[in-house]
Short mmCIF file of C-alpha atoms and ligand atoms in Angstrom, two decimals:
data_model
loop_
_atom_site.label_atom_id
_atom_site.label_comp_id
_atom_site.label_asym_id
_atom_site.label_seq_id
_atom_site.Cartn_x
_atom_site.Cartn_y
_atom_site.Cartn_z
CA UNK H 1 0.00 0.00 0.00
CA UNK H 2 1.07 2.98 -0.75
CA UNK H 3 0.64 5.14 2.37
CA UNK H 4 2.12 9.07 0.99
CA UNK H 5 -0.82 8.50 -0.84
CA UNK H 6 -2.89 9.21 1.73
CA UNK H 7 -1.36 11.98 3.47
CA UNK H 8 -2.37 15.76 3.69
CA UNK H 9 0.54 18.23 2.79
CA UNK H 10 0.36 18.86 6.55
CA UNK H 11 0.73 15.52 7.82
CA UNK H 12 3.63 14.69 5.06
CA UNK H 13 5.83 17.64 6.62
CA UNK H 14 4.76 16.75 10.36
CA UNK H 15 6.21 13.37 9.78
CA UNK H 16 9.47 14.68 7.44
CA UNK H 17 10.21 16.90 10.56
CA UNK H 18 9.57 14.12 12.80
CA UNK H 19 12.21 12.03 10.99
CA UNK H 20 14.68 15.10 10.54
CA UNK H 21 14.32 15.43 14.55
CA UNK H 22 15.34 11.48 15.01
CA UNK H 23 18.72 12.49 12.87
CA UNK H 24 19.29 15.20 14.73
CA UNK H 25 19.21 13.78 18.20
CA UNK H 26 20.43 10.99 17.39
CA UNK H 27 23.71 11.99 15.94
CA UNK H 28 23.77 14.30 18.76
CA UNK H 29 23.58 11.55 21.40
CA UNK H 30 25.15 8.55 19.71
CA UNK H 31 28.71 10.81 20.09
CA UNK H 32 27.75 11.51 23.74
CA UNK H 33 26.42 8.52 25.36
CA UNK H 34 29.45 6.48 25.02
CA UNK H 35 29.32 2.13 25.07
CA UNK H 36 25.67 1.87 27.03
CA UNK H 37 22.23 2.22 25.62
CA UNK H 38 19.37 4.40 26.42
CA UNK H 39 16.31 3.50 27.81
CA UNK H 40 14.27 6.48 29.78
CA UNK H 41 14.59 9.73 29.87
CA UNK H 42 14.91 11.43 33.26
CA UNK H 43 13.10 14.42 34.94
CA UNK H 44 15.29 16.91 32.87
CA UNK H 45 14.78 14.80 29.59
CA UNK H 46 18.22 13.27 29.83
CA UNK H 47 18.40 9.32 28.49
CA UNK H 48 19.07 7.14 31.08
CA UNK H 49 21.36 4.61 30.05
CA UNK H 50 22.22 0.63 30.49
CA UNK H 51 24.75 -1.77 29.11
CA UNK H 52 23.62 -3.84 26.47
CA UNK H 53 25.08 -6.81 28.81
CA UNK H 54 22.44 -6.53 31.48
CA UNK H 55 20.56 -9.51 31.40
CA UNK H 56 16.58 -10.48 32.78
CA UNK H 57 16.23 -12.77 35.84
CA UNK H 58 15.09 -12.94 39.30
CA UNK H 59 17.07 -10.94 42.75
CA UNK H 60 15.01 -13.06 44.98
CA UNK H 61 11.47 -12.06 44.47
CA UNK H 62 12.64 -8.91 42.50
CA UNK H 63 12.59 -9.12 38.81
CA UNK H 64 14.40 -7.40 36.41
CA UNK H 65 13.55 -7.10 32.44
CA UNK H 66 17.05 -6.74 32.12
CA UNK H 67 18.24 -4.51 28.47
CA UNK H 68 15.76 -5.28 25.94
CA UNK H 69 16.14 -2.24 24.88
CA UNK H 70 19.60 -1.62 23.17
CA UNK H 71 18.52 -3.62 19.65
CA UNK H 72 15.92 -0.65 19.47
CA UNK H 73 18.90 1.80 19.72
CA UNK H 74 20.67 0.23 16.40
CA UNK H 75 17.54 0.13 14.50
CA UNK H 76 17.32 4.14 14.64
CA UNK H 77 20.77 4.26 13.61
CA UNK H 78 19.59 2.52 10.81
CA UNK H 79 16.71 4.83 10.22
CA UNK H 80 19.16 7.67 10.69
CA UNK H 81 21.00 5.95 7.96
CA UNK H 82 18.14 5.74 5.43
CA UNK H 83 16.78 9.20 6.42
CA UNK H 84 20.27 10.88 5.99
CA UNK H 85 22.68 8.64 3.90
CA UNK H 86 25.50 9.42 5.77
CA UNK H 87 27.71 6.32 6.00
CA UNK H 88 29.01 7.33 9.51
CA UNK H 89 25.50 5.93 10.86
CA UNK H 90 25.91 2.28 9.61
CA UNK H 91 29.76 2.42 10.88
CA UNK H 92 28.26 3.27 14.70
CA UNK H 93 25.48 0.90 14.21
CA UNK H 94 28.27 -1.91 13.38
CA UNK H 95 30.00 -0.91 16.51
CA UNK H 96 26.76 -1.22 18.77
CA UNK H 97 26.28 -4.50 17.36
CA UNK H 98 29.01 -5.79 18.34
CA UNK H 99 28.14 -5.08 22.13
CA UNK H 100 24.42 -6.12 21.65
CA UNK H 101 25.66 -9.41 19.46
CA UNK H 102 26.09 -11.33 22.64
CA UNK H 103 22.84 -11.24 23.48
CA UNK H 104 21.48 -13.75 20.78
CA UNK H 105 23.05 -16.67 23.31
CA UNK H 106 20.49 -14.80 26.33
CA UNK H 107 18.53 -17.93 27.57
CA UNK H 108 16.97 -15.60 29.66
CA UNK H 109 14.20 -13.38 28.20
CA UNK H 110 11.24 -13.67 25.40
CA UNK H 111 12.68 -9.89 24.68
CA UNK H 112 15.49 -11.51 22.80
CA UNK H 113 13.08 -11.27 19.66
CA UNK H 114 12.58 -7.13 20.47
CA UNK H 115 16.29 -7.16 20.20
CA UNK H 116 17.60 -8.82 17.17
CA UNK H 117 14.43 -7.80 15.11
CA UNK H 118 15.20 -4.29 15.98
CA UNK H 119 18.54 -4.53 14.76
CA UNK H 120 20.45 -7.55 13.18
CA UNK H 121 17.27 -8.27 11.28
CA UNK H 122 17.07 -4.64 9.79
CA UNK H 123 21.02 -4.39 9.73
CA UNK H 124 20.97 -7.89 7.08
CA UNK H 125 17.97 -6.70 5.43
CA UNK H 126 19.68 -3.15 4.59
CA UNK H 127 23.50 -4.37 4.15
CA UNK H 128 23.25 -7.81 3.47
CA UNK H 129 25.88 -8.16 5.72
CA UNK H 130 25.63 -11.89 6.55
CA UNK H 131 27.01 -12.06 10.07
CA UNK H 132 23.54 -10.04 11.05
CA UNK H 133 21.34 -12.87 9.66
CA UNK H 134 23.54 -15.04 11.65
CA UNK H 135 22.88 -13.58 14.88
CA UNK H 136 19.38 -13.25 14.14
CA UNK H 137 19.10 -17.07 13.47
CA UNK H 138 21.13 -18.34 16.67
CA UNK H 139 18.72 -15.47 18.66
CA UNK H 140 15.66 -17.10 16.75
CA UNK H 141 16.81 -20.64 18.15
CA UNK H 142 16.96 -19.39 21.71
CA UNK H 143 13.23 -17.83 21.24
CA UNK H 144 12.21 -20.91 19.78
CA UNK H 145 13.75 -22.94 22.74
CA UNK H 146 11.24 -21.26 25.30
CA UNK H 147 8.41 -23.10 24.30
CA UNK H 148 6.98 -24.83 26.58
CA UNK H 149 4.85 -27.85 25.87
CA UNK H 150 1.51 -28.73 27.28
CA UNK H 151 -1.42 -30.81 26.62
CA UNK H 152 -3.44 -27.41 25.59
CA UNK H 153 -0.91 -26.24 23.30
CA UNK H 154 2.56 -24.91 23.06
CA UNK H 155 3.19 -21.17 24.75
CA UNK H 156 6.82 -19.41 24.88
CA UNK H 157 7.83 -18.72 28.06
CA UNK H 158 8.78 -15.30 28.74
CA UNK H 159 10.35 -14.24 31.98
CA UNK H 160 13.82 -15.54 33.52
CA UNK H 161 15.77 -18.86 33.41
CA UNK H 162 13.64 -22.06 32.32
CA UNK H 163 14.88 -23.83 35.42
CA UNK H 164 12.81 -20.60 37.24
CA UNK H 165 9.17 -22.19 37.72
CA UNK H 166 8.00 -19.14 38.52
CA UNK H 167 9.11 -17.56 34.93
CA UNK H 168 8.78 -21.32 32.82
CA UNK H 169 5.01 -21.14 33.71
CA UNK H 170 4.48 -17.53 32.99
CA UNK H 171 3.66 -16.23 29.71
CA UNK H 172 3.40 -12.25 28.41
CA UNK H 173 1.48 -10.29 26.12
CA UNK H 174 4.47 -8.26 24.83
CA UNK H 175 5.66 -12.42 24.18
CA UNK H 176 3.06 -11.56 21.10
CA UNK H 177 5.22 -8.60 19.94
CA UNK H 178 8.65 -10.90 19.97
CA UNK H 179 7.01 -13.03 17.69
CA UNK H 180 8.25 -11.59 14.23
CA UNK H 181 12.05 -13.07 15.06
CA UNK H 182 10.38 -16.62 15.01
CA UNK H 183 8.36 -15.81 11.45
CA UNK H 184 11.73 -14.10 9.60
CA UNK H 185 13.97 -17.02 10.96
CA UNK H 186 11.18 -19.57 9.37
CA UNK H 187 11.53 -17.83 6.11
CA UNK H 188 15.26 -17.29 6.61
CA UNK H 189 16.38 -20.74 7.31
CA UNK H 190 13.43 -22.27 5.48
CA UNK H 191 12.56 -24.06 8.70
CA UNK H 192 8.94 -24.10 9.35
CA UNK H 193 9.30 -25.40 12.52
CA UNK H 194 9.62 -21.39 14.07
CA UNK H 195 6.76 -20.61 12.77
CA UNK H 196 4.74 -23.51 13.87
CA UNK H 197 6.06 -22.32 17.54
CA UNK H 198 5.14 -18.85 16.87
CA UNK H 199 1.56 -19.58 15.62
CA UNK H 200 1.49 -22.05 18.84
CA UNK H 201 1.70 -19.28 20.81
CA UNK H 202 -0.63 -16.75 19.49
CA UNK H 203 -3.18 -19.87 19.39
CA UNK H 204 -2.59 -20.58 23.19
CA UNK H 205 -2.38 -16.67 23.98
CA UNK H 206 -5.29 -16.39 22.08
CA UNK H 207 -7.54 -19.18 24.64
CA UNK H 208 -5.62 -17.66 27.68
CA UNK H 209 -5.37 -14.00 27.43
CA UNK H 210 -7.99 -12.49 25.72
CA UNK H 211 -11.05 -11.64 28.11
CA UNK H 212 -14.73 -10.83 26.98
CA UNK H 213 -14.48 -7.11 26.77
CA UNK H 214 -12.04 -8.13 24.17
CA UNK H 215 -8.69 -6.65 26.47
CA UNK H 216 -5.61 -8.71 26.97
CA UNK H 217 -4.46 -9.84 30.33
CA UNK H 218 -0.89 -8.36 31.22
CA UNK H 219 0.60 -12.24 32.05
CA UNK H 220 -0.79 -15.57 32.16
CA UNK H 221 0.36 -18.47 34.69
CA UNK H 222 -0.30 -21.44 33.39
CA UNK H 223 -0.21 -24.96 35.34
CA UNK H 224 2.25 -26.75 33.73
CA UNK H 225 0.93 -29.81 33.62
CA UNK H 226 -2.32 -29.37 32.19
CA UNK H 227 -1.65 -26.14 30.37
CA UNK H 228 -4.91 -24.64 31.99
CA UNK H 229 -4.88 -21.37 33.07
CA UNK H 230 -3.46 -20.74 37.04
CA UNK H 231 -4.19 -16.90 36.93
CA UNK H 232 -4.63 -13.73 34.64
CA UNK H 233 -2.38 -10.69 36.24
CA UNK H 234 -0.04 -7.87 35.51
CA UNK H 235 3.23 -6.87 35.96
CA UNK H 236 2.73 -3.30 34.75
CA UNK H 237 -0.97 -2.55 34.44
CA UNK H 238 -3.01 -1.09 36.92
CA UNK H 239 -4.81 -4.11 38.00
CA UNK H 240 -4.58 -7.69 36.86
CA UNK H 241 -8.24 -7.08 35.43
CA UNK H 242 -7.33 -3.74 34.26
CA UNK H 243 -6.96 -2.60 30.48
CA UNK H 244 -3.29 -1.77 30.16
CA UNK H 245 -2.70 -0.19 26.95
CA UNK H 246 0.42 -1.10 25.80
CA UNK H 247 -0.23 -4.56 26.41
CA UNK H 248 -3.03 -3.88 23.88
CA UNK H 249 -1.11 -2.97 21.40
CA UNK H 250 1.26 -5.08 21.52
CA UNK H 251 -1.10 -8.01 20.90
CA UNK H 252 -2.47 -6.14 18.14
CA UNK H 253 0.92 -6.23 17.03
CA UNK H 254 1.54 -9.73 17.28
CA UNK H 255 -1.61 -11.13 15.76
CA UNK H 256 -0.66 -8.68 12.63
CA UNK H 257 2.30 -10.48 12.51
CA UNK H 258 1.10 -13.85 12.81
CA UNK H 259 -1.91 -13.18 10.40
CA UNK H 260 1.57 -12.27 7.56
CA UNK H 261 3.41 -15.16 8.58
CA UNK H 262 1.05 -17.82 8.22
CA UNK H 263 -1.31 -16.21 5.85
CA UNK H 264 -4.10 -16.72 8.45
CA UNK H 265 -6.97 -14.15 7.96
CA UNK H 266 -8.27 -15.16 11.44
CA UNK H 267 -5.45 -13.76 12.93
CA UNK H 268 -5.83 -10.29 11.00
CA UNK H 269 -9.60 -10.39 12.13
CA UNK H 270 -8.24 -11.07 15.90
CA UNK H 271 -6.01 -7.95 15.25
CA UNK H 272 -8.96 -5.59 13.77
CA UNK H 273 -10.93 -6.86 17.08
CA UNK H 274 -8.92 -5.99 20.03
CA UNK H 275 -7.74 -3.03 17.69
CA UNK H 276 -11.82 -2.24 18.05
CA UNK H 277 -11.48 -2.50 21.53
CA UNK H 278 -8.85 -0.02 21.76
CA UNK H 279 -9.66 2.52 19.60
CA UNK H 280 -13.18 2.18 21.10
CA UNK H 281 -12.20 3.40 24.98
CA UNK H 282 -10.04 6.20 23.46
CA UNK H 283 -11.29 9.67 24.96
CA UNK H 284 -11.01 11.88 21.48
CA UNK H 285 -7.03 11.88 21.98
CA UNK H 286 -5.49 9.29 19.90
CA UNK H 287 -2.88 8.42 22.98
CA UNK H 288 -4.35 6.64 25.36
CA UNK H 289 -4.13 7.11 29.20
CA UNK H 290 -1.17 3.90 30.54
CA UNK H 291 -3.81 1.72 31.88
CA UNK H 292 -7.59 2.44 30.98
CA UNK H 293 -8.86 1.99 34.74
CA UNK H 294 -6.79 4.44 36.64
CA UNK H 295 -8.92 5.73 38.86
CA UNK H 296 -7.34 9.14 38.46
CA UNK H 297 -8.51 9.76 34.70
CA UNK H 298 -8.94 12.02 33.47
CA UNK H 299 -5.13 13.42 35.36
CA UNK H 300 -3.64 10.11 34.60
CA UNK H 301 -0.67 9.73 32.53
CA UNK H 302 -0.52 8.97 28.92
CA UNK H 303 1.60 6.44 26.93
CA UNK H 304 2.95 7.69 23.83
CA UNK H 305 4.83 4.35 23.40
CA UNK H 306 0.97 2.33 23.32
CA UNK H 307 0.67 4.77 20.47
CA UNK H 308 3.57 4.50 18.35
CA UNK H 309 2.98 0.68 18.72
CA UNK H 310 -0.76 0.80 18.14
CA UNK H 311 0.19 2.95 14.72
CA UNK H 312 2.84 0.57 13.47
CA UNK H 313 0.29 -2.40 13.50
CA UNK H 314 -2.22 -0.30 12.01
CA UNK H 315 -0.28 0.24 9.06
CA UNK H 316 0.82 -3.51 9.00
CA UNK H 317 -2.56 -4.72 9.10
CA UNK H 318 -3.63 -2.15 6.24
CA UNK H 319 -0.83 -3.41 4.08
CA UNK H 320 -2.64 -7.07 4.44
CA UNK H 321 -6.25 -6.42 4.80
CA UNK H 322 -7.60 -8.38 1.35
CA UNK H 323 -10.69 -5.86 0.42
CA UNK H 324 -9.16 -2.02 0.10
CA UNK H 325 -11.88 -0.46 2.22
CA UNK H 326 -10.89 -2.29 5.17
CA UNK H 327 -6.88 -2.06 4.57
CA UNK H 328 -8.07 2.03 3.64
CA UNK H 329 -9.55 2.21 7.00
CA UNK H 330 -6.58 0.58 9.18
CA UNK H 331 -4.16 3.41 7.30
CA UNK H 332 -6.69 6.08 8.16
CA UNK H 333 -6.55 4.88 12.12
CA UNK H 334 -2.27 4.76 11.79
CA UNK H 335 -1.87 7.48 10.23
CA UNK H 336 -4.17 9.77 12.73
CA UNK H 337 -2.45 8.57 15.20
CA UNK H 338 0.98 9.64 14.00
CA UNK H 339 -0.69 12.86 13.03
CA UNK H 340 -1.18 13.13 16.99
CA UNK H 341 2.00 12.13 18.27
CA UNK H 342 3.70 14.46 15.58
CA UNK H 343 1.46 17.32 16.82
CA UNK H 344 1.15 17.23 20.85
CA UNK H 345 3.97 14.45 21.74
CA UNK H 346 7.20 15.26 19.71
CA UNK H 347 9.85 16.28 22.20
CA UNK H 348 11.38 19.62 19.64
CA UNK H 349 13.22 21.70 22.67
CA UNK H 350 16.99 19.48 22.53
CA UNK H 351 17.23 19.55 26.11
CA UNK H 352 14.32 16.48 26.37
CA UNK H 353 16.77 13.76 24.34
CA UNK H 354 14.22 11.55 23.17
CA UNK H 355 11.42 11.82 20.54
CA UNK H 356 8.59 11.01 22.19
CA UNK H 357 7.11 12.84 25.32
CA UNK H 358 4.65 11.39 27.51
CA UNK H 359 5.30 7.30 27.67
CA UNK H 360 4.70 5.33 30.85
CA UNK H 361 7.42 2.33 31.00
CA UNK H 362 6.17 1.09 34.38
CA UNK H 363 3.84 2.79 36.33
CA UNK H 364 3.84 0.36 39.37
CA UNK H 365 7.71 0.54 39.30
CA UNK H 366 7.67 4.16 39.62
CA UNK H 367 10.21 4.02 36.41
CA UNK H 368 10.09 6.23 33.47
CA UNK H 369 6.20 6.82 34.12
CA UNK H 370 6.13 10.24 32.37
CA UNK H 371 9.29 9.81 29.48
CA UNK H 372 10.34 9.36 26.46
CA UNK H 373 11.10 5.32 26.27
CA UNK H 374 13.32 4.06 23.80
CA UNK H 375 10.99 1.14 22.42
CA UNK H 376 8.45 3.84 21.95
CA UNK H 377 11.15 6.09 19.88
CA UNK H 378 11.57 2.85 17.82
CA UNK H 379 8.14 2.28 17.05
CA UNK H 380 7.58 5.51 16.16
CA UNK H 381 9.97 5.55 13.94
CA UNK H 382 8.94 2.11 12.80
CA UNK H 383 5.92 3.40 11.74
CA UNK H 384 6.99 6.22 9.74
CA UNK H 385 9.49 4.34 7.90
CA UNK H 386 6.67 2.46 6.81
CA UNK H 387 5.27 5.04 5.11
CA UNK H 388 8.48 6.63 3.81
CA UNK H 389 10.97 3.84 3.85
CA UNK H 390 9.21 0.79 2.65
CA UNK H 391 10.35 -2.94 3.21
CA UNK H 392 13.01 -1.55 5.40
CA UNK H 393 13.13 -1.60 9.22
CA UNK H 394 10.29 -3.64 9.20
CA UNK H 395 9.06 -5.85 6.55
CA UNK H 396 7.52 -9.51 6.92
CA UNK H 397 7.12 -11.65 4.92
CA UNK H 398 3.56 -11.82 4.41
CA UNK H 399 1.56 -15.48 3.16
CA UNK H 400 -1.63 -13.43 2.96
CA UNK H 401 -2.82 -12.54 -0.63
CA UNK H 402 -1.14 -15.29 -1.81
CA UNK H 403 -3.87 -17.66 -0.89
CA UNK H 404 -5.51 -16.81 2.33
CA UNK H 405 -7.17 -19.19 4.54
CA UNK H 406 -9.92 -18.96 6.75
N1 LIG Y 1 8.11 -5.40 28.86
C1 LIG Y 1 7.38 -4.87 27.80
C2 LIG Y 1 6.79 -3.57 28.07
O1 LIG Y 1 7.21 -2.87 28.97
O2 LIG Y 1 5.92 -3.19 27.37
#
């Protein structure tokens, strides 16, 4: 689909600027920040940095994501790179792979697919630089390994150590988002086997987290040995019934990506539903408040990030919708809300570093709950390369349209 298409003259230099900005900044801070990554910006709009070492597991009963974060950082280098084409932006992004490489051995963490398809995936696809499909491959293998087998179906694990109980039973919506590693490494390798361990886990997501008002849970426990469902509860939501909006999109996400790889329409319809469901509790702004029942809307906090993710599926799932109207109507939806970030949310004064104002990492944390966030930076940027920079950061291969099934 051809997305400029549908853009006002407005909206086309809103998003140019937008993508001028991430150049900008990101030259700016690449020189500055030296071998860690950023991940939230502080009170004064600083990044917050992390080594791309830092690892996910338990201290105790304290758990730590660890960096998931740092692939995101090479993949707007490689915007920067397509936006600019200045050759000094691939050299830094070859020099932050080499710290974030490592990584693709993590047995640790579902966020291993974040990582490597925000940057070795990307880095192959522009350079065709083999050692990047390499590390994608051997991260794809580690995703692949956390699936965990039950009678009810196969789901991926997504926090800590498999010899953790407490994280081998657990399973995440963001799991959904990770999911796009498994699908390029099937295509990749030629090795359906990923993708029959992806589409096992948007099936078993699909029976466990999805609730009648057609919101995700945050996390599922499962009992092991059945595969039933021990619990539905959050990690970063409001409430373990509440409608945390990132988690949202992030399925929407994920069942857009599934729907590609396996050229499933009923995953795209999935995607258009709970994409109903959020668009449907938004209060006239297109950024929704961090978790729909905080008692203190209308002064709660937004998420940006929800949005930026939210707008990248949107366009996804117009690229694959079979009859125009609909695929016209999912474009409409992504493109408003970029429209809206562009507008209110674009951090222009250089003292706030990121892009993105107003993101909520992890509210009950206390961490980065009014930010810029560096996945939400990425997805931003995601989605406008979409519309400028076509089959570039971003581009799976998609089964729909060439026979769909029902
Ligand atoms: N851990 C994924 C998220 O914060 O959305």
């Amino acid at each position: 689909m051809d997305y400029q298409k549908l853009l006002s003259e407005q909206q086309r230099s809103d998003f140019e600027e937008a993508l001028d900005l991430m150049v900008r900044k990101t030259v700016e801070d690449e020189r500055r920040i030296g071998i860690e990554f950023p991940y939230v910006t502080n009170d004064a709009g600083a990044w917050r940095t992390w080594p791309a070492s830092v690892s996910a597991g338990y201290d105790g009963d304290a758990w730590s994501h660890g960096n998931w974060f740092c692939g995101f950082w090479v993949g707007l280098l490689l915007a920067c790179h397509l936006r600019s084409g200045e050759k000094d932006f691939l050299d830094w992004a070859r020099e932050r792979m080499r710290l974030v490489e490592p990584r693709a051995d993590d047995a640790n963490t579902h966020d291993i697919g974040f990582i490597f398809c925000g940057s070795a995936v990307p880095f192959f696809r522009l350079t065709g630089e083999i050692r990047h499909a390499e590390t994608a491959l051997r991260a794809a293998d580690r995703l692949r390994a956390r699936l965990i087998n039950t009678p009810r179906g196969g789901f991926i694990s997504s926090w800590g150590p498999l010899s953790d109980e407490r994280g081998r039973r657990s399973s995440a919506i963001d799991t959904m988002a990770n999911l796009p590693l498994l699908y390029w490494a099937a295509e990749k390798a030629d090795d359906g086997s990923f993708r029959l361990a992806g589409e096992s886990h948007a099936r078993m997501t699909r029976e466990a987290f999805i609730r009648p008002d057609g919101w995700t849970y945050h996390a599922v426990e499962y009992d092991l040995w059945s595969g039933n469902i021990h619990r539905g509860y959050t990690f970063q939501g409001y409430g373990d019934e509440s409608r945390w909006t990132r988690g949202q999109a992030w399925a929407i996400y994920g069942y857009t990506a599934t729907a590609a790889a396996t050229g499933k329409l009923e995953y795209l319809e999935l995607a258009g539903r709970l994409a109903d469901s959020y668009l449907r509790h938004l209060d006239g702004s297109r950024v929704p408040f961090w978790d729909a029942d905080d008692p203190a809307i209308p002064n709660a906090i937004r998420d940006s990030s929800a949005a930026a993710i939210a707008a990248s599926a949107m366009l996804e799932m117009a690229a694959l919708y079979p009859l125009p109207g609909d695929g016209r109507r999912w474009a409409g939806e992504g493109i408003a809300i970029l429209e809206s970030l562009c507008r209110d949310y674009l951090a222009r004064e250089g003292a706030h570093r990121g892009l993105l104002k107003h993101a909520c990492y992890s509210k009950p944390h206390g961490e980065g709950t009014d930010s810029a966030v560096m996945f939400g930076d990425y997805f931003f940027v995601e989605a406008l390369c979409r519309i400028f920079y076509p089959g570039t950061l971003s581009a799976l291969p998609s089964r729909l349209g060439q026979g769909v099934q029902g």
